[in-house]
């Protein structure tokens, strides 16, 4: 069971990395267009009466909120990556999985290195460029994902301890 779970985490890690890479291949215009569509969708759900607004009012709101939506996307995709990388280590048979602190740091570090290489990759995409700010946001997202996995493991172990004591 543990081996199958480890394989699943490794596959999901690779899939998330592939999705991130594919998004990074979008030109600046393509990326901006996707961000605007996602922002429009979110605003139509969150803001009552959004669909009744004029197109210029909608565009102004989209312009105003698009930046935060893009940065939350960065944070979220790297939170997922950090979660999966940590899960890959946690479910492995490597001796590292006995050292939780080392797994946290290594998972965060590997995800951050991937974020940096992804930003470098964008130097070769039309209308895109590397951003230290994005690497920092990605890094924080990865750390969040790692810490969420750690919290889940902690809560499960506490639950199992309570269950055994009964």
mmCIF file with all atom_site columns, C-alpha atoms in Angstrom, residues 19-135:
data_model
loop_
_atom_site.group_PDB
_atom_site.id
_atom_site.type_symbol
_atom_site.label_atom_id
_atom_site.label_alt_id
_atom_site.label_comp_id
_atom_site.label_asym_id
_atom_site.label_entity_id
_atom_site.label_seq_id
_atom_site.pdbx_PDB_ins_code
_atom_site.Cartn_x
_atom_site.Cartn_y
_atom_site.Cartn_z
_atom_site.occupancy
_atom_site.B_iso_or_equiv
_atom_site.pdbx_formal_charge
_atom_site.auth_seq_id
_atom_site.auth_comp_id
_atom_site.auth_asym_id
_atom_site.auth_atom_id
_atom_site.pdbx_PDB_model_num
ATOM 1   C CA . UNK A 1 19  ? 1.350   21.657 -15.844 1.00 0.00 ? 19  UNK A CA 1
ATOM 2   C CA . UNK A 1 20  ? 3.528   24.457 -14.465 1.00 0.00 ? 20  UNK A CA 1
ATOM 3   C CA . UNK A 1 21  ? 5.948   24.067 -17.386 1.00 0.00 ? 21  UNK A CA 1
ATOM 4   C CA . UNK A 1 22  ? 3.102   24.118 -19.914 1.00 0.00 ? 22  UNK A CA 1
ATOM 5   C CA . UNK A 1 23  ? 1.622   27.283 -18.378 1.00 0.00 ? 23  UNK A CA 1
ATOM 6   C CA . UNK A 1 24  ? 5.078   28.868 -18.557 1.00 0.00 ? 24  UNK A CA 1
ATOM 7   C CA . UNK A 1 25  ? 5.229   28.193 -22.299 1.00 0.00 ? 25  UNK A CA 1
ATOM 8   C CA . UNK A 1 26  ? 2.297   30.578 -22.865 1.00 0.00 ? 26  UNK A CA 1
ATOM 9   C CA . UNK A 1 27  ? 3.340   33.878 -24.413 1.00 0.00 ? 27  UNK A CA 1
ATOM 10  C CA . UNK A 1 28  ? 2.722   37.031 -22.411 1.00 0.00 ? 28  UNK A CA 1
ATOM 11  C CA . UNK A 1 29  ? -0.490  37.686 -24.366 1.00 0.00 ? 29  UNK A CA 1
ATOM 12  C CA . UNK A 1 30  ? -1.756  34.116 -23.919 1.00 0.00 ? 30  UNK A CA 1
ATOM 13  C CA . UNK A 1 31  ? -0.988  34.182 -20.202 1.00 0.00 ? 31  UNK A CA 1
ATOM 14  C CA . UNK A 1 32  ? -2.695  37.558 -19.778 1.00 0.00 ? 32  UNK A CA 1
ATOM 15  C CA . UNK A 1 33  ? -5.755  36.340 -21.656 1.00 0.00 ? 33  UNK A CA 1
ATOM 16  C CA . UNK A 1 34  ? -6.051  33.228 -19.463 1.00 0.00 ? 34  UNK A CA 1
ATOM 17  C CA . UNK A 1 35  ? -5.634  35.340 -16.327 1.00 0.00 ? 35  UNK A CA 1
ATOM 18  C CA . UNK A 1 36  ? -8.379  37.702 -17.489 1.00 0.00 ? 36  UNK A CA 1
ATOM 19  C CA . UNK A 1 37  ? -10.773 34.819 -18.187 1.00 0.00 ? 37  UNK A CA 1
ATOM 20  C CA . UNK A 1 38  ? -10.133 33.272 -14.772 1.00 0.00 ? 38  UNK A CA 1
ATOM 21  C CA . UNK A 1 39  ? -10.476 36.654 -13.062 1.00 0.00 ? 39  UNK A CA 1
ATOM 22  C CA . UNK A 1 40  ? -13.762 37.278 -14.918 1.00 0.00 ? 40  UNK A CA 1
ATOM 23  C CA . UNK A 1 41  ? -15.092 33.905 -13.763 1.00 0.00 ? 41  UNK A CA 1
ATOM 24  C CA . UNK A 1 42  ? -14.087 34.504 -10.143 1.00 0.00 ? 42  UNK A CA 1
ATOM 25  C CA . UNK A 1 43  ? -15.572 38.006 -10.122 1.00 0.00 ? 43  UNK A CA 1
ATOM 26  C CA . UNK A 1 44  ? -18.826 36.737 -11.646 1.00 0.00 ? 44  UNK A CA 1
ATOM 27  C CA . UNK A 1 45  ? -19.108 34.309 -8.729  1.00 0.00 ? 45  UNK A CA 1
ATOM 28  C CA . UNK A 1 46  ? -17.954 36.650 -5.951  1.00 0.00 ? 46  UNK A CA 1
ATOM 29  C CA . UNK A 1 47  ? -19.488 39.996 -6.940  1.00 0.00 ? 47  UNK A CA 1
ATOM 30  C CA . UNK A 1 48  ? -23.260 40.129 -6.917  1.00 0.00 ? 48  UNK A CA 1
ATOM 31  C CA . UNK A 1 49  ? -24.547 41.841 -10.057 1.00 0.00 ? 49  UNK A CA 1
ATOM 32  C CA . UNK A 1 50  ? -21.253 41.459 -11.946 1.00 0.00 ? 50  UNK A CA 1
ATOM 33  C CA . UNK A 1 51  ? -23.045 40.079 -14.997 1.00 0.00 ? 51  UNK A CA 1
ATOM 34  C CA . UNK A 1 52  ? -25.370 43.105 -15.027 1.00 0.00 ? 52  UNK A CA 1
ATOM 35  C CA . UNK A 1 53  ? -22.472 45.593 -15.195 1.00 0.00 ? 53  UNK A CA 1
ATOM 36  C CA . UNK A 1 54  ? -21.395 47.282 -18.403 1.00 0.00 ? 54  UNK A CA 1
ATOM 37  C CA . UNK A 1 55  ? -18.440 45.718 -20.205 1.00 0.00 ? 55  UNK A CA 1
ATOM 38  C CA . UNK A 1 56  ? -16.237 48.701 -19.307 1.00 0.00 ? 56  UNK A CA 1
ATOM 39  C CA . UNK A 1 57  ? -17.084 48.283 -15.599 1.00 0.00 ? 57  UNK A CA 1
ATOM 40  C CA . UNK A 1 58  ? -16.312 44.575 -15.830 1.00 0.00 ? 58  UNK A CA 1
ATOM 41  C CA . UNK A 1 59  ? -12.996 45.244 -17.588 1.00 0.00 ? 59  UNK A CA 1
ATOM 42  C CA . UNK A 1 60  ? -12.019 47.796 -14.929 1.00 0.00 ? 60  UNK A CA 1
ATOM 43  C CA . UNK A 1 61  ? -12.702 45.257 -12.160 1.00 0.00 ? 61  UNK A CA 1
ATOM 44  C CA . UNK A 1 62  ? -10.858 42.530 -14.052 1.00 0.00 ? 62  UNK A CA 1
ATOM 45  C CA . UNK A 1 63  ? -7.869  44.844 -14.507 1.00 0.00 ? 63  UNK A CA 1
ATOM 46  C CA . UNK A 1 64  ? -7.961  45.754 -10.812 1.00 0.00 ? 64  UNK A CA 1
ATOM 47  C CA . UNK A 1 65  ? -8.083  42.136 -9.566  1.00 0.00 ? 65  UNK A CA 1
ATOM 48  C CA . UNK A 1 66  ? -6.113  40.271 -12.232 1.00 0.00 ? 66  UNK A CA 1
ATOM 49  C CA . UNK A 1 67  ? -2.748  40.758 -10.513 1.00 0.00 ? 67  UNK A CA 1
ATOM 50  C CA . UNK A 1 68  ? -3.877  39.133 -7.264  1.00 0.00 ? 68  UNK A CA 1
ATOM 51  C CA . UNK A 1 69  ? -5.520  36.258 -9.142  1.00 0.00 ? 69  UNK A CA 1
ATOM 52  C CA . UNK A 1 70  ? -2.262  35.598 -11.044 1.00 0.00 ? 70  UNK A CA 1
ATOM 53  C CA . UNK A 1 71  ? -0.211  35.648 -7.848  1.00 0.00 ? 71  UNK A CA 1
ATOM 54  C CA . UNK A 1 72  ? -2.690  33.374 -6.045  1.00 0.00 ? 72  UNK A CA 1
ATOM 55  C CA . UNK A 1 73  ? -2.380  30.982 -8.985  1.00 0.00 ? 73  UNK A CA 1
ATOM 56  C CA . UNK A 1 74  ? 1.405   30.973 -8.523  1.00 0.00 ? 74  UNK A CA 1
ATOM 57  C CA . UNK A 1 75  ? 1.016   30.366 -4.798  1.00 0.00 ? 75  UNK A CA 1
ATOM 58  C CA . UNK A 1 76  ? -1.551  27.591 -5.311  1.00 0.00 ? 76  UNK A CA 1
ATOM 59  C CA . UNK A 1 77  ? 0.282   25.618 -7.968  1.00 0.00 ? 77  UNK A CA 1
ATOM 60  C CA . UNK A 1 78  ? 3.456   25.610 -5.881  1.00 0.00 ? 78  UNK A CA 1
ATOM 61  C CA . UNK A 1 79  ? 1.509   24.737 -2.728  1.00 0.00 ? 79  UNK A CA 1
ATOM 62  C CA . UNK A 1 80  ? 0.315   21.673 -4.623  1.00 0.00 ? 80  UNK A CA 1
ATOM 63  C CA . UNK A 1 81  ? 3.876   20.943 -5.753  1.00 0.00 ? 81  UNK A CA 1
ATOM 64  C CA . UNK A 1 82  ? 5.294   21.285 -2.236  1.00 0.00 ? 82  UNK A CA 1
ATOM 65  C CA . UNK A 1 83  ? 2.539   19.032 -0.894  1.00 0.00 ? 83  UNK A CA 1
ATOM 66  C CA . UNK A 1 84  ? 3.266   16.347 -3.485  1.00 0.00 ? 84  UNK A CA 1
ATOM 67  C CA . UNK A 1 85  ? 7.057   16.519 -3.152  1.00 0.00 ? 85  UNK A CA 1
ATOM 68  C CA . UNK A 1 86  ? 6.767   16.132 0.623   1.00 0.00 ? 86  UNK A CA 1
ATOM 69  C CA . UNK A 1 87  ? 4.281   13.292 0.103   1.00 0.00 ? 87  UNK A CA 1
ATOM 70  C CA . UNK A 1 88  ? 6.785   11.605 -2.205  1.00 0.00 ? 88  UNK A CA 1
ATOM 71  C CA . UNK A 1 89  ? 9.459   11.707 0.486   1.00 0.00 ? 89  UNK A CA 1
ATOM 72  C CA . UNK A 1 90  ? 7.085   10.829 3.327   1.00 0.00 ? 90  UNK A CA 1
ATOM 73  C CA . UNK A 1 91  ? 5.813   7.672  1.630   1.00 0.00 ? 91  UNK A CA 1
ATOM 74  C CA . UNK A 1 92  ? 9.224   6.561  0.382   1.00 0.00 ? 92  UNK A CA 1
ATOM 75  C CA . UNK A 1 93  ? 11.478  3.935  1.893   1.00 0.00 ? 93  UNK A CA 1
ATOM 76  C CA . UNK A 1 94  ? 14.401  6.347  1.931   1.00 0.00 ? 94  UNK A CA 1
ATOM 77  C CA . UNK A 1 95  ? 16.102  6.920  5.276   1.00 0.00 ? 95  UNK A CA 1
ATOM 78  C CA . UNK A 1 96  ? 15.204  10.602 4.907   1.00 0.00 ? 96  UNK A CA 1
ATOM 79  C CA . UNK A 1 97  ? 11.567  9.836  5.699   1.00 0.00 ? 97  UNK A CA 1
ATOM 80  C CA . UNK A 1 98  ? 12.572  9.282  9.330   1.00 0.00 ? 98  UNK A CA 1
ATOM 81  C CA . UNK A 1 99  ? 13.781  12.894 9.601   1.00 0.00 ? 99  UNK A CA 1
ATOM 82  C CA . UNK A 1 100 ? 10.752  15.145 9.284   1.00 0.00 ? 100 UNK A CA 1
ATOM 83  C CA . UNK A 1 101 ? 12.703  18.418 9.474   1.00 0.00 ? 101 UNK A CA 1
ATOM 84  C CA . UNK A 1 102 ? 15.049  17.362 6.687   1.00 0.00 ? 102 UNK A CA 1
ATOM 85  C CA . UNK A 1 103 ? 12.061  16.312 4.560   1.00 0.00 ? 103 UNK A CA 1
ATOM 86  C CA . UNK A 1 104 ? 10.402  19.700 5.111   1.00 0.00 ? 104 UNK A CA 1
ATOM 87  C CA . UNK A 1 105 ? 13.515  21.633 4.125   1.00 0.00 ? 105 UNK A CA 1
ATOM 88  C CA . UNK A 1 106 ? 14.373  19.386 1.174   1.00 0.00 ? 106 UNK A CA 1
ATOM 89  C CA . UNK A 1 107 ? 10.794  19.430 -0.176  1.00 0.00 ? 107 UNK A CA 1
ATOM 90  C CA . UNK A 1 108 ? 10.629  23.210 0.134   1.00 0.00 ? 108 UNK A CA 1
ATOM 91  C CA . UNK A 1 109 ? 14.093  23.631 -1.389  1.00 0.00 ? 109 UNK A CA 1
ATOM 92  C CA . UNK A 1 110 ? 13.414  21.352 -4.377  1.00 0.00 ? 110 UNK A CA 1
ATOM 93  C CA . UNK A 1 111 ? 10.122  23.143 -5.078  1.00 0.00 ? 111 UNK A CA 1
ATOM 94  C CA . UNK A 1 112 ? 11.834  26.532 -4.818  1.00 0.00 ? 112 UNK A CA 1
ATOM 95  C CA . UNK A 1 113 ? 14.600  25.427 -7.196  1.00 0.00 ? 113 UNK A CA 1
ATOM 96  C CA . UNK A 1 114 ? 11.922  24.301 -9.654  1.00 0.00 ? 114 UNK A CA 1
ATOM 97  C CA . UNK A 1 115 ? 10.266  27.733 -9.302  1.00 0.00 ? 115 UNK A CA 1
ATOM 98  C CA . UNK A 1 116 ? 13.572  29.452 -10.092 1.00 0.00 ? 116 UNK A CA 1
ATOM 99  C CA . UNK A 1 117 ? 14.209  27.269 -13.140 1.00 0.00 ? 117 UNK A CA 1
ATOM 100 C CA . UNK A 1 118 ? 10.639  27.879 -14.299 1.00 0.00 ? 118 UNK A CA 1
ATOM 101 C CA . UNK A 1 119 ? 11.199  31.635 -14.131 1.00 0.00 ? 119 UNK A CA 1
ATOM 102 C CA . UNK A 1 120 ? 14.450  31.232 -16.097 1.00 0.00 ? 120 UNK A CA 1
ATOM 103 C CA . UNK A 1 121 ? 12.512  29.206 -18.674 1.00 0.00 ? 121 UNK A CA 1
ATOM 104 C CA . UNK A 1 122 ? 10.238  32.226 -19.174 1.00 0.00 ? 122 UNK A CA 1
ATOM 105 C CA . UNK A 1 123 ? 13.226  34.238 -20.465 1.00 0.00 ? 123 UNK A CA 1
ATOM 106 C CA . UNK A 1 124 ? 12.858  32.248 -23.674 1.00 0.00 ? 124 UNK A CA 1
ATOM 107 C CA . UNK A 1 125 ? 9.099   32.822 -24.069 1.00 0.00 ? 125 UNK A CA 1
ATOM 108 C CA . UNK A 1 126 ? 7.810   35.839 -26.033 1.00 0.00 ? 126 UNK A CA 1
ATOM 109 C CA . UNK A 1 127 ? 6.406   38.562 -23.818 1.00 0.00 ? 127 UNK A CA 1
ATOM 110 C CA . UNK A 1 128 ? 7.539   36.835 -20.615 1.00 0.00 ? 128 UNK A CA 1
ATOM 111 C CA . UNK A 1 129 ? 10.492  37.234 -18.322 1.00 0.00 ? 129 UNK A CA 1
ATOM 112 C CA . UNK A 1 130 ? 11.875  36.012 -15.021 1.00 0.00 ? 130 UNK A CA 1
ATOM 113 C CA . UNK A 1 131 ? 10.584  37.512 -11.793 1.00 0.00 ? 131 UNK A CA 1
ATOM 114 C CA . UNK A 1 132 ? 12.254  37.233 -8.394  1.00 0.00 ? 132 UNK A CA 1
ATOM 115 C CA . UNK A 1 133 ? 8.917   38.198 -6.829  1.00 0.00 ? 133 UNK A CA 1
ATOM 116 C CA . UNK A 1 134 ? 7.240   35.207 -8.490  1.00 0.00 ? 134 UNK A CA 1
ATOM 117 C CA . UNK A 1 135 ? 9.957   32.865 -7.195  1.00 0.00 ? 135 UNK A CA 1
#
